[in-house]
Structure formats: structure tokens, C-alpha cells
């Protein structure tokens, strides 16, 4: 019998238990659990990995806790510009959007780009026009206004500092969200969504919407979703590199992820992490930062959630 598995992340960074209040920790674990269960439910009912990763990511986009959708960080202009991508391991089809404003669920729009256009990536106003044309939900700026994100932005506004939200927030709030899954038919999928970096300008785009950097899926190898300092993930072509090490060098999922995150990425100065699943349903959740919001249901059906270092809190 084939087994399913799913993993999610809510961003990686300098997450330390000493700096997290019990109330906040509980809120994050609860939000991760809701997203994970939503995705797992799809797989349990023999749904597709694509649906599972989209639903899990949508759940986190709808939470103000994560830097994606509703909780997106502020740009230098005081707006929200979101990026997202999704990839189907079967046939390696993919869709992505970048620099979009007002769209409630960027990951859904990325999926529509994949399924309803002949393109892979749509940007800014054009992507929004496409979204309007297919009747996607838009929300007013107030929907994306979060007091903490606003305070983060105020602390660097007018400067040239662009920052991962955890770099400027004493409470170390993150982050980009993502999901990877394998379904009952052995199909893999990956999805990633983000508000990017606080105070970003000039139309800065990170790794999250770039296929091969922030997101990748190939039924022959693995599905990967990344989080961290985007510029380094682009230069390291991180998500694809994991797949390539498996395909061309015969590494296991764990070996490939360790090589990329604990060695290759560090060599160029990048920090962050990724989640990945291979075609046998093995999962790897790995980071070179102090922590990463994360959760998984492995192929034996065991669920676990985690935030800090090595430990993993049972759900
Ligand atoms: N990778 C994202 C970006 O650079 C940020 C993050 O993962 O927190 O846009």
C-alpha cells in the first residue's frame, strides 16, 4: 500500500525558546496544526498532493501570524507585495506570481497560472489583472494591516535596510510559509508563499516564487519548499539542487538536504531552511538557523510540530 506524507513550514530564523512567550508559542503551534491537519485531511481522503499543499498554505496565508497573505510585511512604500509558487511533481508543471497586491490567497493565483495559462510566472499588475479576470478574491489594504508588521516597518522606514522580519523584530516573528506532500498515487507537490522582506523596494523579488530556488517538485526525486534569505536561495538554486543531488549523485533525501542547507548554502552566506519529501514518503525538515516553524505527518501517520532546534513537540 502506498503511503502519504506532508510537511509544512512557517518560516525559519533566529527563533529562541527564551524569547518566545508561552501564549505566542501556543498560538503558532495551533496555527501550524490547523494548516497541517487541513492538508493531511486531503491526503487521507485520497486527494492529490497539489490540493493538500495548496490548502495547507492557504490556511497559513489566512493567519496574521505568518509573513504571507494576511500577515505580509510592509514594503518601503507601506504596501504589501506578495510572491507565491506551486509545482506539480507529475509532469513538472508549475505556476508563480510575484509582486502582487490585494490578492487574498496568492498561492491559489499561482495554481491558476499553472492550470489556466501557458505561462509559469506572472508579475505585478498583469498578475492582478489576470486574477480579476478569473474572479479571484481581493481584499482592501486594511485586511493586510497588522500592528506588529507595521511597527517593524516603522523601525526601518526611510532607511535602506531591508530585512527578514525576524531580523528586526525582538520577538523574532517570521515568516514565509510552505508545504510539500506525497499523495496516495505517489505524486509529489510543493508550494511556497511570502510577503518577502520588510522595507523592500524597487520591486524586489525573493526566492519564493522562483521555481528551482524557493520551490521545486519532481516525481522522480522530491518536492521542496524553502524559507530564508532569498537572495542566497536564488544564487544557490537551493530547491533544485536538492533534487539534482538525488538524481545525478544518488544521494538520499536526507543527505541531499544536509549538503545543501548545512554546507553549500552556508558557503555563500545564506541562512534559512527547507522542508522536503521524496518519492518513498521520507520527510526532511532542516534549517541552519536557530529555529523554523514546522510540522509534519509522516508516512506512518505520526504528527509532530516544532519551532526550535532539534526538539519536536508532539501535536
Ligand atoms: N525567502 C523569503 C524571501 O526572501 C523570505 C523568508 O523566507 O522569510 O522573500
Short mmCIF file of N, CA and C in Angstrom, two decimals, residues 88-148:
data_model
loop_
_atom_site.label_atom_id
_atom_site.label_comp_id
_atom_site.label_asym_id
_atom_site.label_seq_id
_atom_site.Cartn_x
_atom_site.Cartn_y
_atom_site.Cartn_z
N UNK A 88 3.95 20.91 -9.48
CA UNK A 88 3.41 19.56 -9.52
C UNK A 88 4.54 18.61 -9.94
N UNK A 89 4.86 17.63 -9.09
CA UNK A 89 5.94 16.71 -9.41
C UNK A 89 5.63 15.85 -10.62
N UNK A 90 4.35 15.67 -10.89
CA UNK A 90 3.93 14.89 -12.05
C UNK A 90 3.96 15.81 -13.27
N UNK A 91 4.86 15.59 -14.17
CA UNK A 91 4.94 16.42 -15.37
C UNK A 91 5.69 17.73 -15.15
N UNK A 92 6.06 18.00 -13.90
CA UNK A 92 6.79 19.23 -13.56
C UNK A 92 6.13 20.50 -14.09
N UNK A 93 4.81 20.56 -14.00
CA UNK A 93 4.15 21.83 -14.32
C UNK A 93 4.28 22.75 -13.11
N UNK A 94 4.25 24.06 -13.36
CA UNK A 94 4.46 25.00 -12.26
C UNK A 94 3.77 26.32 -12.54
N UNK A 95 3.44 27.04 -11.47
CA UNK A 95 2.84 28.37 -11.60
C UNK A 95 3.37 29.27 -10.51
N UNK A 96 3.52 30.57 -10.83
CA UNK A 96 4.06 31.50 -9.84
C UNK A 96 3.54 32.91 -10.09
N UNK A 97 3.46 33.67 -9.00
CA UNK A 97 3.12 35.09 -9.11
C UNK A 97 4.10 35.87 -8.25
N UNK A 98 4.41 37.10 -8.65
CA UNK A 98 5.32 37.90 -7.83
C UNK A 98 4.92 39.36 -7.83
N UNK A 99 5.22 40.03 -6.70
CA UNK A 99 4.94 41.45 -6.57
C UNK A 99 3.46 41.80 -6.69
N UNK A 100 2.59 40.94 -6.17
CA UNK A 100 1.15 41.21 -6.29
C UNK A 100 0.59 41.82 -5.01
N UNK A 101 -0.43 42.66 -5.19
CA UNK A 101 -1.05 43.37 -4.08
C UNK A 101 -2.55 43.08 -4.06
N UNK A 102 -3.08 42.89 -2.86
CA UNK A 102 -4.53 42.80 -2.69
C UNK A 102 -5.14 41.42 -2.86
N UNK A 103 -4.41 40.50 -3.47
CA UNK A 103 -4.97 39.16 -3.68
C UNK A 103 -5.00 38.41 -2.35
N UNK A 104 -6.16 37.87 -1.97
CA UNK A 104 -6.29 37.24 -0.66
C UNK A 104 -5.39 36.01 -0.53
N UNK A 105 -5.40 35.16 -1.54
CA UNK A 105 -4.61 33.93 -1.48
C UNK A 105 -3.68 33.79 -2.69
N UNK A 106 -2.48 34.36 -2.58
CA UNK A 106 -1.52 34.29 -3.70
C UNK A 106 -1.25 32.86 -4.18
N UNK A 107 -1.28 31.88 -3.28
CA UNK A 107 -0.96 30.51 -3.71
C UNK A 107 -2.03 29.98 -4.66
N UNK A 108 -3.27 30.41 -4.45
CA UNK A 108 -4.34 29.98 -5.34
C UNK A 108 -4.15 30.59 -6.73
N UNK A 109 -3.70 31.84 -6.74
CA UNK A 109 -3.43 32.50 -8.02
C UNK A 109 -2.28 31.80 -8.75
N UNK A 110 -1.24 31.42 -7.99
CA UNK A 110 -0.12 30.69 -8.61
C UNK A 110 -0.63 29.40 -9.26
N UNK A 111 -1.53 28.74 -8.56
CA UNK A 111 -2.07 27.49 -9.12
C UNK A 111 -2.87 27.75 -10.39
N UNK A 112 -3.60 28.86 -10.39
CA UNK A 112 -4.39 29.21 -11.58
C UNK A 112 -3.46 29.53 -12.76
N UNK A 113 -2.33 30.17 -12.46
CA UNK A 113 -1.36 30.45 -13.53
C UNK A 113 -0.89 29.12 -14.13
N UNK A 114 -0.64 28.16 -13.24
CA UNK A 114 -0.18 26.84 -13.70
C UNK A 114 -1.25 26.14 -14.55
N UNK A 115 -2.50 26.21 -14.08
CA UNK A 115 -3.54 25.40 -14.71
C UNK A 115 -4.29 26.09 -15.84
N UNK A 116 -4.30 27.43 -15.82
CA UNK A 116 -5.16 28.11 -16.78
C UNK A 116 -4.43 29.02 -17.75
N UNK A 117 -3.10 29.04 -17.69
CA UNK A 117 -2.36 29.82 -18.68
C UNK A 117 -1.24 28.94 -19.25
N UNK A 118 -0.60 29.46 -20.29
CA UNK A 118 0.53 28.70 -20.84
C UNK A 118 1.84 29.20 -20.26
N UNK A 119 1.73 30.04 -19.20
CA UNK A 119 2.93 30.65 -18.61
C UNK A 119 3.27 30.01 -17.28
N UNK A 120 4.44 30.34 -16.77
CA UNK A 120 4.82 29.87 -15.44
C UNK A 120 4.73 31.01 -14.42
N UNK A 121 5.16 32.22 -14.80
CA UNK A 121 5.17 33.30 -13.81
C UNK A 121 4.52 34.58 -14.35
N UNK A 122 3.62 35.14 -13.54
CA UNK A 122 3.02 36.43 -13.87
C UNK A 122 3.39 37.42 -12.77
N UNK A 123 3.67 38.68 -13.16
CA UNK A 123 4.16 39.66 -12.19
C UNK A 123 3.21 40.85 -12.04
N UNK A 124 3.19 41.40 -10.82
CA UNK A 124 2.57 42.69 -10.53
C UNK A 124 1.19 42.90 -11.12
N UNK A 125 1.04 44.07 -11.79
CA UNK A 125 -0.28 44.47 -12.28
C UNK A 125 -0.89 43.46 -13.24
N UNK A 126 -0.05 42.87 -14.07
CA UNK A 126 -0.56 41.88 -15.02
C UNK A 126 -1.15 40.69 -14.31
N UNK A 127 -0.46 40.25 -13.26
CA UNK A 127 -0.96 39.10 -12.49
C UNK A 127 -2.28 39.45 -11.82
N UNK A 128 -2.36 40.71 -11.32
CA UNK A 128 -3.61 41.14 -10.66
C UNK A 128 -4.76 41.21 -11.67
N UNK A 129 -4.44 41.67 -12.89
CA UNK A 129 -5.46 41.74 -13.94
C UNK A 129 -5.97 40.33 -14.26
N UNK A 130 -5.04 39.39 -14.35
CA UNK A 130 -5.43 38.00 -14.60
C UNK A 130 -6.31 37.51 -13.45
N UNK A 131 -5.92 37.85 -12.21
CA UNK A 131 -6.68 37.40 -11.04
C UNK A 131 -8.10 37.95 -11.07
N UNK A 132 -8.23 39.24 -11.44
CA UNK A 132 -9.58 39.84 -11.52
C UNK A 132 -10.40 39.13 -12.59
N UNK A 133 -9.76 38.86 -13.69
CA UNK A 133 -10.45 38.23 -14.81
C UNK A 133 -11.02 36.86 -14.47
N UNK A 134 -10.37 36.15 -13.56
CA UNK A 134 -10.87 34.82 -13.21
C UNK A 134 -11.65 34.85 -11.89
N UNK A 135 -11.96 36.07 -11.42
CA UNK A 135 -12.84 36.20 -10.25
C UNK A 135 -12.21 35.85 -8.92
N UNK A 136 -10.90 36.07 -8.80
CA UNK A 136 -10.24 35.77 -7.51
C UNK A 136 -10.65 36.79 -6.45
N UNK A 137 -10.57 36.37 -5.18
CA UNK A 137 -10.90 37.28 -4.08
C UNK A 137 -9.79 38.31 -3.87
N UNK A 138 -10.18 39.58 -3.79
CA UNK A 138 -9.25 40.67 -3.43
C UNK A 138 -9.66 41.24 -2.08
N UNK A 139 -8.72 41.73 -1.33
CA UNK A 139 -9.01 42.33 -0.03
C UNK A 139 -8.45 43.75 0.01
N UNK A 140 -9.09 44.64 0.80
CA UNK A 140 -8.58 46.02 0.91
C UNK A 140 -7.30 46.07 1.74
N UNK A 141 -6.53 47.17 1.67
CA UNK A 141 -5.26 47.26 2.40
C UNK A 141 -5.42 46.98 3.90
N UNK A 142 -6.56 47.36 4.49
CA UNK A 142 -6.76 47.15 5.95
C UNK A 142 -6.65 45.66 6.30
N UNK A 143 -7.08 44.82 5.40
CA UNK A 143 -7.04 43.37 5.68
C UNK A 143 -5.60 42.92 5.94
N UNK A 144 -4.66 43.55 5.23
CA UNK A 144 -3.25 43.14 5.34
C UNK A 144 -2.50 43.93 6.42
N UNK A 145 -3.24 44.86 7.09
CA UNK A 145 -2.56 45.70 8.09
C UNK A 145 -2.46 44.95 9.41
N UNK A 146 -1.24 44.68 9.82
CA UNK A 146 -1.02 44.02 11.11
C UNK A 146 -0.15 44.96 11.95
N UNK A 147 -0.54 45.17 13.19
CA UNK A 147 0.15 46.16 14.04
C UNK A 147 1.63 45.84 14.18
N UNK A 148 1.96 44.57 14.37
CA UNK A 148 3.36 44.20 14.56
C UNK A 148 4.18 44.45 13.29
#
